[in-house]
XYZ file of N, CA and C in Angstrom:
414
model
N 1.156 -2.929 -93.798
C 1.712 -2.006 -94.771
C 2.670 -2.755 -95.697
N 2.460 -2.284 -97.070
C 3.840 -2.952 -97.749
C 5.140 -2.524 -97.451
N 5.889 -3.399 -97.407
C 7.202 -3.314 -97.197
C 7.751 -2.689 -98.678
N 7.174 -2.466 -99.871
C 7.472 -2.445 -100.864
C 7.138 -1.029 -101.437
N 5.735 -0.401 -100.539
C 5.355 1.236 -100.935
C 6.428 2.397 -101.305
N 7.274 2.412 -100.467
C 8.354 3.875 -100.586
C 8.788 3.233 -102.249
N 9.190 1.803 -102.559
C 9.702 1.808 -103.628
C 9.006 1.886 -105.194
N 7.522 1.542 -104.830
C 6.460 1.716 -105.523
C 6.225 3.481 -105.710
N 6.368 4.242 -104.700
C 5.536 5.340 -104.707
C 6.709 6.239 -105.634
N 8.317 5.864 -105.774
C 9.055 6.152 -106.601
C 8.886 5.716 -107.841
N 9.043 4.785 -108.345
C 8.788 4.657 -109.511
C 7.556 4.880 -110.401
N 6.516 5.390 -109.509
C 4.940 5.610 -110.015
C 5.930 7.320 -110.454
N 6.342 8.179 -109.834
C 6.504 9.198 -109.530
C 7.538 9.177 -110.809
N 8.557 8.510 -110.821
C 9.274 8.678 -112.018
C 8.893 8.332 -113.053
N 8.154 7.312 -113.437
C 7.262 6.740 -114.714
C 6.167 8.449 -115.305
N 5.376 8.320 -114.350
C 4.621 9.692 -114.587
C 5.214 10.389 -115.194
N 6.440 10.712 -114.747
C 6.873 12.480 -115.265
C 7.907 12.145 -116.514
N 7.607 10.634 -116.610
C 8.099 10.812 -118.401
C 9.611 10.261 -118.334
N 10.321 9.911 -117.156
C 11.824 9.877 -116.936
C 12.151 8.826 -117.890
N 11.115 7.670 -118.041
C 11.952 6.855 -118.722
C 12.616 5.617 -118.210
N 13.091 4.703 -118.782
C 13.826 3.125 -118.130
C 14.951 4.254 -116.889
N 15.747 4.668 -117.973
C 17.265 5.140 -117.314
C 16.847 5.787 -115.584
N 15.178 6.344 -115.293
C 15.246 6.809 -114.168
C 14.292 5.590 -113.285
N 13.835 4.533 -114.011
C 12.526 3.433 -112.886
C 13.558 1.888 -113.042
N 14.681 1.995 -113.767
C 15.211 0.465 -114.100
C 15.408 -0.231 -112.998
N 15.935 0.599 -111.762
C 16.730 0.242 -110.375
C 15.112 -0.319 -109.633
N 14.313 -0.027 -110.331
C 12.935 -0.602 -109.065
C 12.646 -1.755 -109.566
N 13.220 -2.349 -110.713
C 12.777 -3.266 -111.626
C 13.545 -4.459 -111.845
N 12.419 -5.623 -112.144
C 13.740 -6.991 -112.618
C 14.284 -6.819 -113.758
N 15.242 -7.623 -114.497
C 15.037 -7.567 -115.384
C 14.034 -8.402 -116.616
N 13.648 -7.515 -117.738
C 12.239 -8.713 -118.656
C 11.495 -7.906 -117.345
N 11.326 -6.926 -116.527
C 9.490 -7.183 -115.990
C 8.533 -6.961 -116.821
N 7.554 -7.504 -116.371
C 6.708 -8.056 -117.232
C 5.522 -6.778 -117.533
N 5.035 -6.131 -118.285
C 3.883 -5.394 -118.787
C 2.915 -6.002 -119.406
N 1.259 -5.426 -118.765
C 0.257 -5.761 -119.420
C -1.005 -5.126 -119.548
N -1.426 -4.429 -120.852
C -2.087 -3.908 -120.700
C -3.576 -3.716 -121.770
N -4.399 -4.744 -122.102
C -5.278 -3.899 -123.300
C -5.575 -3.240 -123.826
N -5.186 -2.159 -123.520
C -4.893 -0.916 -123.953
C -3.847 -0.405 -124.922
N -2.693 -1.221 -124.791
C -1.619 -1.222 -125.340
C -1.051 -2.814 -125.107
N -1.702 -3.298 -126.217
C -0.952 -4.895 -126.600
C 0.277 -4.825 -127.070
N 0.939 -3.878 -127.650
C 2.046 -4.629 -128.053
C 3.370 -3.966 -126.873
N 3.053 -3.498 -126.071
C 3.908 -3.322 -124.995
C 3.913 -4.705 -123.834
N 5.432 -4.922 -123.843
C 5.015 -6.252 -123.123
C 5.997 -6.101 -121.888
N 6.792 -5.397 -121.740
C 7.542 -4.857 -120.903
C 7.593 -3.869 -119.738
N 7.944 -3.729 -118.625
C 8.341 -2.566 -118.203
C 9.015 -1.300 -118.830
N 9.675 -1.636 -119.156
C 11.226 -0.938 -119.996
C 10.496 -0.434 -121.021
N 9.582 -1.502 -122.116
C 9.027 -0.468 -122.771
C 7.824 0.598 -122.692
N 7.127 0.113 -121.752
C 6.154 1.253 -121.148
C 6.858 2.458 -120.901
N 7.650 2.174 -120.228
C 8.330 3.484 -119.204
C 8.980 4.269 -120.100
N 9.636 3.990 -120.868
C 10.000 4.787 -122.540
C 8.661 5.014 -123.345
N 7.723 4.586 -123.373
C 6.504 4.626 -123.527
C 5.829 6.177 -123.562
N 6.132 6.347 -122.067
C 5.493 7.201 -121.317
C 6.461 8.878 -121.642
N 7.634 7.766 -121.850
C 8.840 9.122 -121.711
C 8.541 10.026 -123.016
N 8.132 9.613 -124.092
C 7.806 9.124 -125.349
C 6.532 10.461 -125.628
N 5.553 9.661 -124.648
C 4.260 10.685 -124.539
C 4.565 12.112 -123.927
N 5.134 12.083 -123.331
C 5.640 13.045 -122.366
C 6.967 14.348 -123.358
N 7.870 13.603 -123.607
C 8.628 14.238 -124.771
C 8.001 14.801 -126.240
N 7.336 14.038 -126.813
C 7.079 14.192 -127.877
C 5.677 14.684 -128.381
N 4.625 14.613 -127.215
C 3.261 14.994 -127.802
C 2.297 15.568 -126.674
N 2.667 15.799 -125.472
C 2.055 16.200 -124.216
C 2.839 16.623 -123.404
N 4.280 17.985 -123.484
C 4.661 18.223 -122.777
C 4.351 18.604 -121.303
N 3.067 18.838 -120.909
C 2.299 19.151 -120.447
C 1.914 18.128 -119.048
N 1.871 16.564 -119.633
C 1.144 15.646 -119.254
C 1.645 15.940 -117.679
N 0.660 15.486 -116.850
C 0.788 15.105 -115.230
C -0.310 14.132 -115.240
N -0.363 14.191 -113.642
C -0.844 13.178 -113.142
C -1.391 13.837 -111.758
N -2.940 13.444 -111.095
C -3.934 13.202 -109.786
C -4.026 12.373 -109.361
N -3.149 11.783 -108.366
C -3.192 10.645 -108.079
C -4.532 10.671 -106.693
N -5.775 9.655 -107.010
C -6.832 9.056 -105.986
C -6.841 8.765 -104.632
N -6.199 7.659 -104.977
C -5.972 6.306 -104.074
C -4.733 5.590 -104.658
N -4.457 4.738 -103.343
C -3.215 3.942 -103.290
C -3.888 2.647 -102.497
N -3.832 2.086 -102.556
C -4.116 0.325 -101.823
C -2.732 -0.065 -101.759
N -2.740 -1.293 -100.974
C -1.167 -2.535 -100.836
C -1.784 -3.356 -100.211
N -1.160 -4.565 -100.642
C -0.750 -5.714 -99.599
C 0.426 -6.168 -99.703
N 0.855 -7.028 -98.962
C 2.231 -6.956 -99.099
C 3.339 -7.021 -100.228
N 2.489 -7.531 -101.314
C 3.182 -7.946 -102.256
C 2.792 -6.207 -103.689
N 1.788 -6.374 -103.604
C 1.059 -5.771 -104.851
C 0.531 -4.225 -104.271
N 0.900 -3.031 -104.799
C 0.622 -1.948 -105.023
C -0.398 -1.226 -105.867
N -0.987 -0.560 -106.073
C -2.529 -0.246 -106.691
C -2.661 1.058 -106.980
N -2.587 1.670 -107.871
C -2.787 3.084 -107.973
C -4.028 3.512 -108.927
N -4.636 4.351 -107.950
C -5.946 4.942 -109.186
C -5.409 6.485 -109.765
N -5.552 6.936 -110.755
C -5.202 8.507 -111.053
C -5.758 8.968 -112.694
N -5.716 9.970 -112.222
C -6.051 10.507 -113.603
C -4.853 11.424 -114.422
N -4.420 10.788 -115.660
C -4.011 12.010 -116.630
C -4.095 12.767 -116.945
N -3.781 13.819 -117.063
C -3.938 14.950 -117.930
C -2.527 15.615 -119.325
N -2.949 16.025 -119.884
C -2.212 16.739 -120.952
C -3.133 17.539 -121.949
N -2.181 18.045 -122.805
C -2.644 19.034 -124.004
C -1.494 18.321 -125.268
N -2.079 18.038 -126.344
C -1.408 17.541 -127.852
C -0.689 18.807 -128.332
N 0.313 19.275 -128.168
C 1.279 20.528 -128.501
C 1.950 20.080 -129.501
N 2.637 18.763 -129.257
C 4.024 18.718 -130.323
C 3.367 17.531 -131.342
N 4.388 17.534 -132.143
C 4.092 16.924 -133.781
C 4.267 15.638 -133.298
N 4.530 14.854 -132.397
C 4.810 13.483 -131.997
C 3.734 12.747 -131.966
N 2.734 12.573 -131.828
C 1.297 12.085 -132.360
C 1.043 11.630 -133.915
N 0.090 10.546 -133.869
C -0.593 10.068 -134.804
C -1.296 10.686 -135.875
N -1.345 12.241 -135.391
C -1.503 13.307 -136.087
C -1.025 14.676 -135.378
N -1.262 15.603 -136.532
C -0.257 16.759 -136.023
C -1.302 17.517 -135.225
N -0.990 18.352 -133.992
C -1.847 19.039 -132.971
C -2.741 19.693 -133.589
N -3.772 20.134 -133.233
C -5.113 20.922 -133.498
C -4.599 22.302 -132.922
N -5.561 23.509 -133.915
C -5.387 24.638 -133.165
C -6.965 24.876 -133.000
N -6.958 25.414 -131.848
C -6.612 25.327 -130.532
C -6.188 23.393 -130.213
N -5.156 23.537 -129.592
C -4.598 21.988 -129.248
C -5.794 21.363 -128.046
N -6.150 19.992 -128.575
C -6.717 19.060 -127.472
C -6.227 18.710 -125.971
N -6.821 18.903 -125.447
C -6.547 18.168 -124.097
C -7.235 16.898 -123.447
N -6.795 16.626 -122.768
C -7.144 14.699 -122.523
C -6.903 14.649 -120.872
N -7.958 14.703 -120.381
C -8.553 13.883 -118.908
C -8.649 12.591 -118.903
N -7.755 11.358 -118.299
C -8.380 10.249 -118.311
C -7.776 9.384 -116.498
N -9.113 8.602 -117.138
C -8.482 7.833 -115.974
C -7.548 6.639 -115.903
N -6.970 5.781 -115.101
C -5.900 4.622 -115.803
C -5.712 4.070 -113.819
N -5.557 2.644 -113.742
C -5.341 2.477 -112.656
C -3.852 1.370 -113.033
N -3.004 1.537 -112.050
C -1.965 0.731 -111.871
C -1.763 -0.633 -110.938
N -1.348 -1.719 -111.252
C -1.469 -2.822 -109.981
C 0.185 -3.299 -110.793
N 0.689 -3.219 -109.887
C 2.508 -3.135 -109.306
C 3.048 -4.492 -108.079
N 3.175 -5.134 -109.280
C 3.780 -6.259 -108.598
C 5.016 -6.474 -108.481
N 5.583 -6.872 -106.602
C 6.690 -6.884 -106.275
C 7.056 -8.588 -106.321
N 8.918 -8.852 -106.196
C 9.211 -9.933 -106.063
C 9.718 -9.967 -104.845
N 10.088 -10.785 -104.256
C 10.782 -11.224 -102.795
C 11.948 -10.481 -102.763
N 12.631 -9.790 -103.567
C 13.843 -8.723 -103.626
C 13.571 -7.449 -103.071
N 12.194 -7.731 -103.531
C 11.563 -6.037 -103.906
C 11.552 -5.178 -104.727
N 11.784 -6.340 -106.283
C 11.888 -5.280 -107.446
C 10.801 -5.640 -108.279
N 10.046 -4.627 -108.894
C 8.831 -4.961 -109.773
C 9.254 -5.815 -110.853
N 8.203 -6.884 -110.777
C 8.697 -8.165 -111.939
C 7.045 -7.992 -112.565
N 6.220 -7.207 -112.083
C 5.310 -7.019 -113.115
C 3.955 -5.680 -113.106
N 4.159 -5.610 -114.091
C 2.740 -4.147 -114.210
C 1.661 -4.159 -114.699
N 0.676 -4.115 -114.549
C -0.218 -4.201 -115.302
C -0.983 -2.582 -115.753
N -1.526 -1.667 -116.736
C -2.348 -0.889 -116.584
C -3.975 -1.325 -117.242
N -4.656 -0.346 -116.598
C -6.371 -0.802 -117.061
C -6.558 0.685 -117.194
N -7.156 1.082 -118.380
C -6.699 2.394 -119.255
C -8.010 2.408 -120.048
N -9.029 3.193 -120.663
C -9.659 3.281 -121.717
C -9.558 4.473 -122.453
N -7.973 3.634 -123.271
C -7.304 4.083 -123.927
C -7.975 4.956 -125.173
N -8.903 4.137 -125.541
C -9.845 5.066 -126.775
C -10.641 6.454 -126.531
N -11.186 6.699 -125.193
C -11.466 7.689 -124.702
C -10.362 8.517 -125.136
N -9.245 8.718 -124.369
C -8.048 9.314 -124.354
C -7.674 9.641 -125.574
N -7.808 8.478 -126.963
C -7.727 9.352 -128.015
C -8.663 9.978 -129.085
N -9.948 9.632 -128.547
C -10.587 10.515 -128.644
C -10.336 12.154 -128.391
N -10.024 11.950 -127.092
C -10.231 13.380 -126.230
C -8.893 14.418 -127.271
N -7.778 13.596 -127.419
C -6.609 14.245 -127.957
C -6.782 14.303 -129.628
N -7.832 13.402 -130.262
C -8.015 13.763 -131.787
C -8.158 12.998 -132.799
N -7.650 11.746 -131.772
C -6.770 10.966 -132.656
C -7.528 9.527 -133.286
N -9.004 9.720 -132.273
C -9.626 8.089 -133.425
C -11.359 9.259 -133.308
């Protein structure tokens, strides 16, 4: 088992619901590292997680999360889940549809710990274009 899960399964939990740096910083180094094709110009933890807070505040009040599966080894954490939301607020690339879009997707997480036990890196694998499809937006 990872020694690292309870602290992983928090910050998956606070990232999700939009909290933001100010509520996942304490699980984190500092500079951890983000990576994702989906979103190249996020290179951070810190800025994902405002990222998310971002999506969550401003254009998918709505958004949650189904979480799959979970994997570990000792070091690295793994999450499969699916998104959900509805495009309500004006915070988008465009302004909501009436009737407003909703967006099913899938996105998996791999959560890398350091010898402290604080995430020094994230990666997501996302097909991100689906997603804005589904919400309107390409």
């Amino acid at each position: 088992m990872s020694k690292f899960l309870h602290q992983a399964n928090e910050f998956f939990t606070a990232c999700e619901a939009g909290k933001g740096w100010a509520a996942t910083s304490s699980y984190c180094t500092s500079g951890a590292v983000f990576s994702s094709e989906a979103l190249p110009d996020i290179k951070t933890v810190e800025d994902y997680t405002n990222w998310m807070k971002g999506l969550i505040e401003n254009i998918t009040p709505d958004g949650r999360y189904e979480l799959h599966s979970t994997t570990y080894n000792e070091t690295t954490v793994t999450y499969y889940a699916t998104f959900f939301g509805t495009h309500t607020l004006p915070g988008g690339p465009v302004p909501p549809s009436d009737p407003p879009k909703k967006c099913s997707s899938d996105y998996v997480y791999i959560i890398e710990f350091n010898d402290e036990g604080k995430i020094a890196k994230m990666s997501k694998v996302w097909n991100n274009l689906n997603a804005f499809k589904q919400f309107g937006w390409a």
